[in-house]
């Protein structure tokens, strides 16, 4: 029931018992222990296939959505951008809610199922808006559209559109936070083969997402623009149906982790119990303190029993047993007065992660700039590639996707094994080192972007035509686009791996949702910096970010982002050096 502080706990892992709903195949069972064996890579095609086709469906649906709103709903740029940004904000916040529902009530499997069907419903409604003329305003010629003489949309048209977007946000909230943790559940982390497979999974996951983006930004956009909106929306909808079917095919071999109740309540109990016992004394060596440490009763696939540490020592009082707080059967009488050692150490784990998460927000600033101002640069450069091909300015980001698709497999299959031989570390380098390398690439990206922009602007002002286009190939942007791809590979993939490995096992969905929350907050931070820079520099009559990119000082803005990223990297290094990795099986 209780144990001494500092006593070494058992480091054996508890395997997940069989679910009543599962039909278990004999080759996946340990007949001696009557326990489910993780299928590893045998299960991943079904889980990752669901995620991949769902991303293909949702990205394909939204890749050209701004154009769809303007052409088919006759919205102006501000109206269309407002709807798109609102949907994006909701979709990035929804995974936080979905993660809570998954870890506390439904479990990852059923949350993914709910999200998949919600996404399918949203896509079907969106496809109907393109297929059925009464669901959108009447057609309008391009000339009338440019002059604002088209019949506007009405409340019914907008209502149907909003319903489809709401269902898509719900679907995103169910799938995004659970897909990766559910995949991790399928690996046996007690074996070297399982750990290596788990490490490779993160790289494979991001590679497939990159390929999906390549397809949606080329093939799907072409179909929508040049063939048919209904077909361009219908194909992603069919992909979503296939994703759901593929996911259910693997139900016989999945490992299912049961939810453990409200995660938020469990965290709050530790703080409340520690505060209520704040006046009690705990000896430094812990000899005189008895702590509540009942045997683990968990359905988690692999979990290490933790011993009480001296870090955040004030929280240890939450596990201090006072008088008769424990029932004869070993359960505590009031969870708001007494918590387990496991609960206390899980909360400490969360407190350790928070500084890393906060620094990652500013670490994404460089990625935000490449998604906005790079297009503005491309518009004022020679877009001709060869004698016949003209590159759309909005498609230059494909260079980044190609770099990621080529580099990630090389990194996983060639570079990592070589690094492992040198460093003797699983994965070649630690997860935080990987994130740090990504941050360095972000800084380098902004520096290179600044130098290239200086050259582009000087060329435009000295030799440009009346339209302000510099006689300089758009391929000059290739170095910064490749570098930002490397930054994504190390930073984003590193953070995904970090959250899934360092969060307590029953909070993995919440940990994974932090990635999308980081994207959202980084976008807000980027907008905030842009507004401040524009206001401050505009007071002198020459804003760094004026409407004309040739008279602005975008290169100085890039150097400013590099400076902010450098300061953030210093803070990250300080936090990373103080971070204590959570024990793993």
Tab-separated table of C-alpha atoms in Angstrom, residues 78-559:
chain	number	residue	atom	x	y	z
A	78	UNK	CA	-11.946	39.373	-46.986
A	79	UNK	CA	-15.122	37.295	-46.605
A	80	UNK	CA	-13.464	34.166	-47.962
A	81	UNK	CA	-10.359	34.642	-45.810
A	82	UNK	CA	-12.490	35.185	-42.693
A	83	UNK	CA	-14.365	31.926	-43.208
A	84	UNK	CA	-11.201	29.985	-44.023
A	85	UNK	CA	-9.266	31.386	-41.045
A	86	UNK	CA	-12.192	30.736	-38.715
A	87	UNK	CA	-12.429	27.149	-39.856
A	88	UNK	CA	-8.659	26.721	-39.542
A	89	UNK	CA	-8.693	28.072	-35.980
A	90	UNK	CA	-11.541	25.755	-34.993
A	91	UNK	CA	-9.857	22.765	-36.603
A	92	UNK	CA	-6.578	23.420	-34.788
A	93	UNK	CA	-8.328	23.729	-31.428
A	94	UNK	CA	-10.666	20.758	-31.920
A	95	UNK	CA	-7.872	18.158	-31.365
A	96	UNK	CA	-7.465	19.426	-27.796
A	97	UNK	CA	-11.116	18.613	-27.071
A	98	UNK	CA	-10.891	15.351	-28.988
A	99	UNK	CA	-7.814	14.311	-27.021
A	100	UNK	CA	-9.584	14.938	-23.724
A	101	UNK	CA	-12.631	12.935	-24.816
A	102	UNK	CA	-10.388	10.108	-25.987
A	103	UNK	CA	-8.188	9.828	-22.898
A	104	UNK	CA	-11.027	10.363	-20.425
A	105	UNK	CA	-14.061	8.631	-21.901
A	106	UNK	CA	-14.115	7.003	-25.348
A	107	UNK	CA	-10.619	5.678	-25.954
A	108	UNK	CA	-8.541	6.307	-29.080
A	109	UNK	CA	-10.201	3.703	-31.320
A	110	UNK	CA	-13.760	4.930	-30.955
A	111	UNK	CA	-12.686	8.580	-31.082
A	112	UNK	CA	-11.032	7.915	-34.453
A	113	UNK	CA	-14.181	6.141	-35.630
A	114	UNK	CA	-16.358	9.070	-34.576
A	115	UNK	CA	-13.994	11.535	-36.228
A	116	UNK	CA	-13.868	9.523	-39.456
A	117	UNK	CA	-17.631	9.423	-39.877
A	118	UNK	CA	-17.903	13.105	-38.961
A	119	UNK	CA	-15.343	13.997	-41.630
A	120	UNK	CA	-17.160	11.849	-44.171
A	121	UNK	CA	-20.446	13.608	-43.428
A	122	UNK	CA	-18.810	17.027	-43.798
A	123	UNK	CA	-17.222	16.017	-47.105
A	124	UNK	CA	-20.457	14.648	-48.483
A	125	UNK	CA	-22.256	17.918	-47.701
A	126	UNK	CA	-19.422	19.935	-49.253
A	127	UNK	CA	-19.537	17.779	-52.390
A	128	UNK	CA	-23.289	18.351	-52.620
A	129	UNK	CA	-22.743	22.122	-52.608
A	130	UNK	CA	-20.687	21.713	-55.779
A	131	UNK	CA	-23.017	19.112	-57.315
A	132	UNK	CA	-26.439	20.699	-56.668
A	133	UNK	CA	-26.936	24.243	-58.083
A	134	UNK	CA	-29.635	25.255	-55.520
A	135	UNK	CA	-27.038	24.976	-52.711
A	136	UNK	CA	-24.942	27.864	-54.054
A	137	UNK	CA	-25.491	31.170	-55.887
A	138	UNK	CA	-26.197	31.053	-59.662
A	139	UNK	CA	-23.173	30.971	-62.002
A	140	UNK	CA	-21.511	34.241	-62.913
A	141	UNK	CA	-19.129	35.272	-65.700
A	142	UNK	CA	-15.550	36.160	-64.773
A	143	UNK	CA	-16.016	39.748	-65.935
A	144	UNK	CA	-19.074	40.256	-63.731
A	145	UNK	CA	-17.279	38.545	-60.835
A	146	UNK	CA	-14.343	40.960	-61.055
A	147	UNK	CA	-16.734	43.930	-61.135
A	148	UNK	CA	-18.765	42.620	-58.196
A	149	UNK	CA	-22.002	42.327	-60.190
A	150	UNK	CA	-22.770	38.683	-59.383
A	151	UNK	CA	-25.740	37.617	-57.287
A	152	UNK	CA	-24.474	37.095	-53.714
A	153	UNK	CA	-24.994	34.031	-51.574
A	154	UNK	CA	-27.928	33.927	-49.155
A	155	UNK	CA	-28.328	32.666	-45.618
A	156	UNK	CA	-29.302	29.158	-46.716
A	157	UNK	CA	-26.226	28.827	-48.924
A	158	UNK	CA	-23.961	29.969	-46.100
A	159	UNK	CA	-25.760	27.754	-43.564
A	160	UNK	CA	-25.163	24.559	-45.563
A	161	UNK	CA	-21.537	25.545	-46.030
A	162	UNK	CA	-21.075	26.178	-42.294
A	163	UNK	CA	-22.650	22.822	-41.401
A	164	UNK	CA	-20.171	20.997	-43.623
A	165	UNK	CA	-17.237	22.897	-42.079
A	166	UNK	CA	-18.472	22.131	-38.551
A	167	UNK	CA	-18.587	18.408	-39.270
A	168	UNK	CA	-15.099	18.610	-40.788
A	169	UNK	CA	-13.777	20.312	-37.633
A	170	UNK	CA	-15.340	17.621	-35.440
A	171	UNK	CA	-13.729	14.975	-37.623
A	172	UNK	CA	-10.349	16.667	-37.353
A	173	UNK	CA	-10.735	16.813	-33.573
A	174	UNK	CA	-11.322	13.064	-33.439
A	175	UNK	CA	-8.649	11.848	-35.852
A	176	UNK	CA	-5.646	14.138	-35.460
A	177	UNK	CA	-4.913	13.682	-31.733
A	178	UNK	CA	-5.516	9.928	-31.704
A	179	UNK	CA	-4.042	8.516	-34.893
A	180	UNK	CA	-0.375	8.663	-33.856
A	181	UNK	CA	-0.905	7.521	-30.223
A	182	UNK	CA	-3.098	4.663	-31.449
A	183	UNK	CA	-0.317	3.653	-33.843
A	184	UNK	CA	2.236	3.786	-31.008
A	185	UNK	CA	-0.009	1.450	-28.987
A	186	UNK	CA	0.525	-1.211	-31.657
A	187	UNK	CA	4.278	-1.509	-30.958
A	188	UNK	CA	5.705	-3.582	-28.123
A	189	UNK	CA	8.018	-1.054	-26.480
A	190	UNK	CA	9.459	-3.746	-24.199
A	191	UNK	CA	11.459	-5.125	-27.146
A	192	UNK	CA	14.249	-3.563	-29.194
A	193	UNK	CA	12.396	-4.414	-32.399
A	194	UNK	CA	9.276	-2.633	-31.129
A	195	UNK	CA	11.219	0.480	-30.116
A	196	UNK	CA	13.021	0.660	-33.462
A	197	UNK	CA	9.741	0.214	-35.294
A	198	UNK	CA	8.202	2.958	-33.188
A	199	UNK	CA	11.081	5.334	-33.967
A	200	UNK	CA	10.812	4.665	-37.698
A	201	UNK	CA	7.052	5.159	-37.602
A	202	UNK	CA	7.322	8.895	-36.891
A	203	UNK	CA	9.449	9.430	-39.997
A	204	UNK	CA	7.131	7.290	-42.123
A	205	UNK	CA	4.120	9.189	-40.795
A	206	UNK	CA	5.492	12.576	-41.823
A	207	UNK	CA	6.654	11.220	-45.191
A	208	UNK	CA	3.142	10.042	-46.057
A	209	UNK	CA	1.676	13.400	-45.008
A	210	UNK	CA	4.155	15.146	-47.287
A	211	UNK	CA	3.231	12.951	-50.240
A	212	UNK	CA	-0.440	13.676	-49.569
A	213	UNK	CA	0.245	17.423	-49.677
A	214	UNK	CA	2.093	17.004	-52.969
A	215	UNK	CA	-0.895	15.206	-54.495
A	216	UNK	CA	-3.466	17.679	-53.216
A	217	UNK	CA	-1.517	20.766	-54.311
A	218	UNK	CA	-1.049	19.422	-57.813
A	219	UNK	CA	-3.513	16.770	-59.007
A	220	UNK	CA	-6.540	17.660	-56.875
A	221	UNK	CA	-6.165	21.406	-57.442
A	222	UNK	CA	-5.899	20.817	-61.188
A	223	UNK	CA	-9.111	18.764	-61.207
A	224	UNK	CA	-10.968	21.407	-59.216
A	225	UNK	CA	-9.778	24.339	-61.332
A	226	UNK	CA	-9.823	22.861	-64.816
A	227	UNK	CA	-12.285	19.957	-64.808
A	228	UNK	CA	-15.020	20.070	-62.177
A	229	UNK	CA	-15.510	21.210	-58.584
A	230	UNK	CA	-17.912	18.335	-57.983
A	231	UNK	CA	-15.323	15.807	-59.182
A	232	UNK	CA	-12.579	17.621	-57.281
A	233	UNK	CA	-14.609	17.278	-54.067
A	234	UNK	CA	-16.011	13.840	-54.892
A	235	UNK	CA	-12.609	12.162	-55.174
A	236	UNK	CA	-11.548	13.209	-51.621
A	237	UNK	CA	-14.934	11.998	-50.349
A	238	UNK	CA	-14.344	8.565	-51.897
A	239	UNK	CA	-10.879	8.555	-50.306
A	240	UNK	CA	-12.512	9.108	-46.913
A	241	UNK	CA	-14.842	6.155	-47.450
A	242	UNK	CA	-11.839	3.976	-48.335
A	243	UNK	CA	-10.011	5.254	-45.209
A	244	UNK	CA	-12.875	4.139	-42.958
A	245	UNK	CA	-13.086	0.713	-44.583
A	246	UNK	CA	-9.317	0.245	-44.279
A	247	UNK	CA	-9.377	1.203	-40.604
A	248	UNK	CA	-12.070	-1.355	-39.761
A	249	UNK	CA	-10.224	-4.111	-41.630
A	250	UNK	CA	-7.525	-4.054	-38.955
A	251	UNK	CA	-9.823	-4.322	-35.933
A	252	UNK	CA	-8.922	-7.997	-35.378
A	253	UNK	CA	-5.256	-7.233	-34.662
A	254	UNK	CA	-5.326	-3.854	-32.923
A	255	UNK	CA	-4.322	-3.364	-29.305
A	256	UNK	CA	-6.993	-1.302	-27.532
A	257	UNK	CA	-6.169	0.946	-24.587
A	258	UNK	CA	-9.056	1.742	-22.283
A	259	UNK	CA	-9.587	5.342	-21.071
A	260	UNK	CA	-8.774	6.055	-17.421
A	261	UNK	CA	-11.280	8.803	-16.660
A	262	UNK	CA	-10.859	12.555	-16.500
A	263	UNK	CA	-7.205	13.473	-17.025
A	264	UNK	CA	-7.821	17.068	-15.945
A	265	UNK	CA	-9.372	15.925	-12.669
A	266	UNK	CA	-6.402	13.654	-11.944
A	267	UNK	CA	-3.955	16.529	-12.426
A	268	UNK	CA	-6.060	18.897	-10.335
A	269	UNK	CA	-6.246	16.347	-7.497
A	270	UNK	CA	-2.463	16.390	-7.120
A	271	UNK	CA	-2.315	20.179	-6.751
A	272	UNK	CA	-5.321	20.283	-4.404
A	273	UNK	CA	-4.002	17.471	-2.198
A	274	UNK	CA	-0.513	19.025	-2.072
A	275	UNK	CA	-1.994	22.398	-1.108
A	276	UNK	CA	-4.168	20.926	1.641
A	277	UNK	CA	-1.121	19.203	3.133
A	278	UNK	CA	1.230	22.131	2.637
A	279	UNK	CA	1.832	22.449	6.401
A	280	UNK	CA	3.015	18.853	6.812
A	281	UNK	CA	6.755	18.208	6.936
A	282	UNK	CA	8.567	15.719	4.697
A	283	UNK	CA	12.081	14.674	5.685
A	284	UNK	CA	14.742	15.378	3.070
A	285	UNK	CA	15.776	11.718	2.896
A	286	UNK	CA	12.160	10.598	2.924
A	287	UNK	CA	12.708	8.017	5.662
A	288	UNK	CA	10.054	9.453	7.930
A	289	UNK	CA	7.428	9.878	5.225
A	290	UNK	CA	4.983	7.202	4.136
A	291	UNK	CA	3.666	7.622	0.615
A	292	UNK	CA	0.621	6.112	-1.046
A	293	UNK	CA	1.831	3.632	-3.649
A	294	UNK	CA	-0.776	0.974	-4.460
A	295	UNK	CA	-0.128	-1.632	-7.167
A	296	UNK	CA	-0.845	-0.380	-10.671
A	297	UNK	CA	-4.179	-1.485	-12.070
A	298	UNK	CA	-3.857	-0.278	-15.625
A	299	UNK	CA	-4.911	-1.443	-19.051
A	300	UNK	CA	-2.031	0.345	-20.701
A	301	UNK	CA	0.152	-1.626	-23.068
A	302	UNK	CA	3.427	-0.656	-21.474
A	303	UNK	CA	3.884	1.515	-18.412
A	304	UNK	CA	6.754	1.875	-15.969
A	305	UNK	CA	5.967	2.182	-12.293
A	306	UNK	CA	7.663	5.334	-11.061
A	307	UNK	CA	9.421	6.057	-7.794
A	308	UNK	CA	9.040	9.366	-6.004
A	309	UNK	CA	11.615	11.982	-7.026
A	310	UNK	CA	12.801	15.167	-5.342
A	311	UNK	CA	11.940	17.347	-8.320
A	312	UNK	CA	9.005	19.703	-7.539
A	313	UNK	CA	9.223	18.307	-4.035
A	314	UNK	CA	6.222	20.299	-2.799
A	315	UNK	CA	3.954	18.022	-4.878
A	316	UNK	CA	5.154	14.940	-2.974
A	317	UNK	CA	2.884	15.914	-0.102
A	318	UNK	CA	-0.081	14.905	-2.260
A	319	UNK	CA	1.022	11.264	-1.828
A	320	UNK	CA	1.783	11.585	1.899
A	321	UNK	CA	-0.428	9.250	3.937
A	322	UNK	CA	-1.900	10.969	7.008
A	323	UNK	CA	-3.828	9.033	9.662
A	324	UNK	CA	-6.572	6.825	8.188
A	325	UNK	CA	-6.748	8.115	4.616
A	326	UNK	CA	-6.481	4.578	3.182
A	327	UNK	CA	-9.297	2.016	3.259
A	328	UNK	CA	-8.627	-1.559	4.437
A	329	UNK	CA	-8.722	-2.733	0.810
A	330	UNK	CA	-5.890	-0.347	-0.106
A	331	UNK	CA	-7.981	2.311	-1.859
A	332	UNK	CA	-7.874	5.926	-0.750
A	333	UNK	CA	-10.921	7.442	0.920
A	334	UNK	CA	-10.687	10.840	-0.759
A	335	UNK	CA	-8.727	11.292	-4.024
A	336	UNK	CA	-8.708	15.066	-3.434
A	337	UNK	CA	-6.750	14.495	-0.224
A	338	UNK	CA	-4.477	11.611	-1.191
A	339	UNK	CA	-2.947	10.763	-4.574
A	340	UNK	CA	-0.700	7.952	-5.728
A	341	UNK	CA	3.009	8.298	-6.413
A	342	UNK	CA	2.198	7.564	-10.062
A	343	UNK	CA	-0.191	10.537	-10.202
A	344	UNK	CA	2.366	12.859	-8.631
A	345	UNK	CA	5.142	11.832	-10.998
A	346	UNK	CA	2.827	12.161	-14.006
A	347	UNK	CA	2.084	15.756	-13.032
A	348	UNK	CA	5.812	16.432	-12.658
A	349	UNK	CA	6.230	15.068	-16.168
A	350	UNK	CA	3.702	17.602	-17.469
A	351	UNK	CA	5.479	20.457	-15.694
A	352	UNK	CA	8.765	19.411	-17.324
A	353	UNK	CA	7.215	19.368	-20.796
A	354	UNK	CA	5.596	22.818	-20.622
A	355	UNK	CA	8.849	24.842	-21.186
A	356	UNK	CA	9.730	22.723	-24.232
A	357	UNK	CA	6.229	23.258	-25.621
A	358	UNK	CA	6.341	27.024	-25.063
A	359	UNK	CA	9.700	27.428	-26.831
A	360	UNK	CA	8.429	25.384	-29.787
A	361	UNK	CA	5.791	28.049	-30.523
A	362	UNK	CA	8.352	30.677	-31.507
A	363	UNK	CA	10.428	27.955	-33.142
A	364	UNK	CA	7.703	27.678	-35.807
A	365	UNK	CA	7.878	31.370	-36.793
A	366	UNK	CA	10.146	30.674	-39.769
A	367	UNK	CA	7.701	28.119	-41.152
A	368	UNK	CA	4.876	30.657	-41.002
A	369	UNK	CA	6.843	33.181	-43.060
A	370	UNK	CA	7.653	30.642	-45.758
A	371	UNK	CA	3.949	29.990	-46.184
A	372	UNK	CA	3.080	33.658	-46.753
A	373	UNK	CA	5.805	36.058	-47.877
A	374	UNK	CA	7.552	33.483	-50.077
A	375	UNK	CA	4.554	33.582	-52.422
A	376	UNK	CA	4.821	37.398	-52.530
A	377	UNK	CA	8.492	37.050	-53.512
A	378	UNK	CA	7.634	34.516	-56.219
A	379	UNK	CA	5.051	36.874	-57.745
A	380	UNK	CA	7.834	39.386	-58.416
A	381	UNK	CA	10.236	36.869	-59.963
A	382	UNK	CA	10.545	35.085	-63.307
A	383	UNK	CA	8.185	32.110	-63.010
A	384	UNK	CA	9.241	30.532	-66.296
A	385	UNK	CA	10.830	27.089	-65.940
A	386	UNK	CA	12.364	26.015	-69.191
A	387	UNK	CA	10.766	27.108	-72.447
A	388	UNK	CA	7.217	25.843	-71.870
A	389	UNK	CA	6.497	25.542	-68.135
A	390	UNK	CA	5.319	28.458	-66.024
A	391	UNK	CA	5.303	27.735	-62.303
A	392	UNK	CA	2.277	29.077	-60.380
A	393	UNK	CA	3.522	31.334	-57.572
A	394	UNK	CA	1.355	29.494	-55.063
A	395	UNK	CA	2.982	26.170	-55.951
A	396	UNK	CA	6.597	27.012	-55.093
A	397	UNK	CA	6.056	25.341	-51.721
A	398	UNK	CA	6.103	22.012	-53.551
A	399	UNK	CA	9.908	22.291	-53.443
A	400	UNK	CA	9.740	21.975	-49.664
A	401	UNK	CA	7.488	18.934	-49.911
A	402	UNK	CA	9.823	17.245	-52.388
A	403	UNK	CA	12.794	17.907	-50.104
A	404	UNK	CA	10.953	16.324	-47.168
A	405	UNK	CA	9.800	13.318	-49.213
A	406	UNK	CA	13.370	12.634	-50.381
A	407	UNK	CA	15.254	13.416	-47.165
A	408	UNK	CA	13.089	11.646	-44.568
A	409	UNK	CA	13.551	8.085	-45.945
A	410	UNK	CA	17.284	8.761	-46.340
A	411	UNK	CA	17.481	10.057	-42.770
A	412	UNK	CA	15.587	7.082	-41.354
A	413	UNK	CA	17.259	4.302	-43.322
A	414	UNK	CA	20.807	5.602	-43.860
A	415	UNK	CA	21.714	8.438	-41.512
A	416	UNK	CA	20.093	7.138	-38.308
A	417	UNK	CA	21.826	3.693	-38.416
A	418	UNK	CA	25.149	5.441	-39.055
A	419	UNK	CA	24.599	7.836	-36.145
A	420	UNK	CA	23.590	4.955	-33.861
A	421	UNK	CA	26.959	3.298	-34.464
A	422	UNK	CA	28.745	6.515	-33.479
A	423	UNK	CA	26.642	7.763	-30.561
A	424	UNK	CA	25.364	4.383	-29.306
A	425	UNK	CA	21.980	6.085	-28.839
A	426	UNK	CA	18.691	4.673	-30.080
A	427	UNK	CA	17.701	6.918	-32.969
A	428	UNK	CA	21.220	8.311	-33.332
A	429	UNK	CA	20.509	11.483	-31.342
A	430	UNK	CA	18.107	12.301	-28.538
A	431	UNK	CA	14.668	13.691	-29.325
A	432	UNK	CA	15.515	17.104	-27.872
A	433	UNK	CA	18.722	17.213	-29.917
A	434	UNK	CA	16.630	16.552	-33.008
A	435	UNK	CA	14.286	19.433	-32.137
A	436	UNK	CA	17.303	21.666	-31.514
A	437	UNK	CA	18.742	20.855	-34.949
A	438	UNK	CA	15.387	21.808	-36.435
A	439	UNK	CA	15.509	25.146	-34.633
A	440	UNK	CA	18.979	25.790	-36.056
A	441	UNK	CA	17.680	25.094	-39.564
A	442	UNK	CA	14.865	27.594	-38.922
A	443	UNK	CA	17.412	30.291	-38.051
A	444	UNK	CA	19.511	29.423	-41.100
A	445	UNK	CA	16.388	29.537	-43.284
A	446	UNK	CA	15.605	33.099	-42.236
A	447	UNK	CA	19.189	34.243	-42.795
A	448	UNK	CA	19.308	32.731	-46.288
A	449	UNK	CA	15.839	34.116	-47.045
A	450	UNK	CA	16.999	37.593	-46.063
A	451	UNK	CA	20.061	37.491	-48.336
A	452	UNK	CA	18.044	36.152	-51.280
A	453	UNK	CA	15.376	38.826	-50.786
A	454	UNK	CA	18.060	41.548	-50.762
A	455	UNK	CA	19.346	40.266	-54.100
A	456	UNK	CA	15.802	39.974	-55.523
A	457	UNK	CA	14.761	43.480	-54.499
A	458	UNK	CA	17.976	45.059	-55.849
A	459	UNK	CA	17.469	43.208	-59.122
A	460	UNK	CA	13.830	44.352	-59.356
A	461	UNK	CA	14.700	47.986	-58.659
A	462	UNK	CA	17.695	48.023	-61.018
A	463	UNK	CA	16.567	45.862	-63.927
A	464	UNK	CA	12.899	45.075	-63.359
A	465	UNK	CA	10.163	45.821	-65.873
A	466	UNK	CA	7.181	48.125	-65.404
A	467	UNK	CA	5.343	45.377	-63.519
A	468	UNK	CA	8.151	45.228	-60.932
A	469	UNK	CA	9.123	41.640	-61.768
A	470	UNK	CA	12.841	41.005	-61.259
A	471	UNK	CA	14.742	39.293	-64.110
A	472	UNK	CA	15.640	36.581	-61.634
A	473	UNK	CA	14.413	32.977	-61.731
A	474	UNK	CA	11.987	31.862	-59.037
A	475	UNK	CA	14.301	28.875	-58.519
A	476	UNK	CA	16.504	31.217	-56.461
A	477	UNK	CA	13.992	30.503	-53.678
A	478	UNK	CA	14.967	26.824	-53.718
A	479	UNK	CA	17.655	27.053	-50.958
A	480	UNK	CA	15.329	28.616	-48.391
A	481	UNK	CA	12.491	26.229	-49.317
A	482	UNK	CA	14.770	23.197	-48.899
A	483	UNK	CA	16.133	24.497	-45.595
A	484	UNK	CA	12.648	25.012	-44.166
A	485	UNK	CA	11.883	21.431	-45.201
A	486	UNK	CA	14.837	20.265	-43.099
A	487	UNK	CA	13.566	22.417	-40.235
A	488	UNK	CA	10.181	20.694	-40.440
A	489	UNK	CA	11.748	17.245	-40.590
A	490	UNK	CA	13.725	17.774	-37.409
A	491	UNK	CA	11.410	20.075	-35.444
A	492	UNK	CA	7.913	18.783	-36.175
A	493	UNK	CA	8.783	15.092	-36.364
A	494	UNK	CA	10.950	15.524	-33.263
A	495	UNK	CA	8.113	17.165	-31.336
A	496	UNK	CA	5.655	14.463	-32.398
A	497	UNK	CA	8.051	11.809	-31.110
A	498	UNK	CA	8.834	13.810	-27.958
A	499	UNK	CA	5.192	14.285	-26.945
A	500	UNK	CA	4.261	10.681	-27.628
A	501	UNK	CA	7.222	9.317	-25.671
A	502	UNK	CA	7.368	11.768	-22.776
A	503	UNK	CA	3.703	12.285	-21.974
A	504	UNK	CA	2.221	9.799	-19.502
A	505	UNK	CA	0.821	6.831	-21.413
A	506	UNK	CA	-2.811	7.659	-20.616
A	507	UNK	CA	-2.333	11.265	-21.858
A	508	UNK	CA	-0.743	10.574	-25.242
A	509	UNK	CA	-3.723	11.898	-27.188
A	510	UNK	CA	-3.539	15.185	-25.299
A	511	UNK	CA	0.199	15.309	-25.902
A	512	UNK	CA	-0.288	14.788	-29.626
A	513	UNK	CA	-2.921	17.540	-29.751
A	514	UNK	CA	-0.289	20.020	-28.548
A	515	UNK	CA	1.297	19.886	-32.013
A	516	UNK	CA	-1.809	21.407	-33.571
A	517	UNK	CA	-2.225	23.872	-30.730
A	518	UNK	CA	1.385	24.915	-31.357
A	519	UNK	CA	0.577	25.547	-35.032
A	520	UNK	CA	-2.356	27.710	-34.018
A	521	UNK	CA	-0.440	29.750	-31.432
A	522	UNK	CA	2.543	30.151	-33.781
A	523	UNK	CA	0.219	31.633	-36.395
A	524	UNK	CA	-1.159	34.087	-33.853
A	525	UNK	CA	2.377	34.988	-32.737
A	526	UNK	CA	3.410	35.533	-36.347
A	527	UNK	CA	0.436	37.823	-36.990
A	528	UNK	CA	1.213	39.733	-33.796
A	529	UNK	CA	4.841	40.300	-34.816
A	530	UNK	CA	3.823	41.343	-38.333
A	531	UNK	CA	1.349	43.886	-36.931
A	532	UNK	CA	3.907	45.361	-34.531
A	533	UNK	CA	6.650	45.568	-37.173
A	534	UNK	CA	4.291	47.161	-39.682
A	535	UNK	CA	3.069	49.752	-37.139
A	536	UNK	CA	6.483	50.630	-35.731
A	537	UNK	CA	8.359	50.869	-39.038
A	538	UNK	CA	5.421	52.589	-40.724
A	539	UNK	CA	5.716	55.582	-38.400
A	540	UNK	CA	8.774	56.744	-40.314
A	541	UNK	CA	6.832	56.563	-43.572
A	542	UNK	CA	8.612	53.451	-44.918
A	543	UNK	CA	7.157	50.232	-43.524
A	544	UNK	CA	9.213	47.071	-43.764
A	545	UNK	CA	6.046	45.258	-44.889
A	546	UNK	CA	4.379	47.732	-47.238
A	547	UNK	CA	2.007	46.636	-49.981
A	548	UNK	CA	4.727	46.852	-52.630
A	549	UNK	CA	7.304	44.198	-51.848
A	550	UNK	CA	9.883	46.002	-54.001
A	551	UNK	CA	9.811	49.113	-51.817
A	552	UNK	CA	9.428	47.266	-48.521
A	553	UNK	CA	12.246	45.844	-46.384
A	554	UNK	CA	11.212	42.195	-46.231
A	555	UNK	CA	14.863	41.170	-45.898
A	556	UNK	CA	15.154	43.104	-42.632
A	557	UNK	CA	11.969	41.423	-41.379
A	558	UNK	CA	13.506	38.030	-42.190
A	559	UNK	CA	16.650	38.967	-40.241
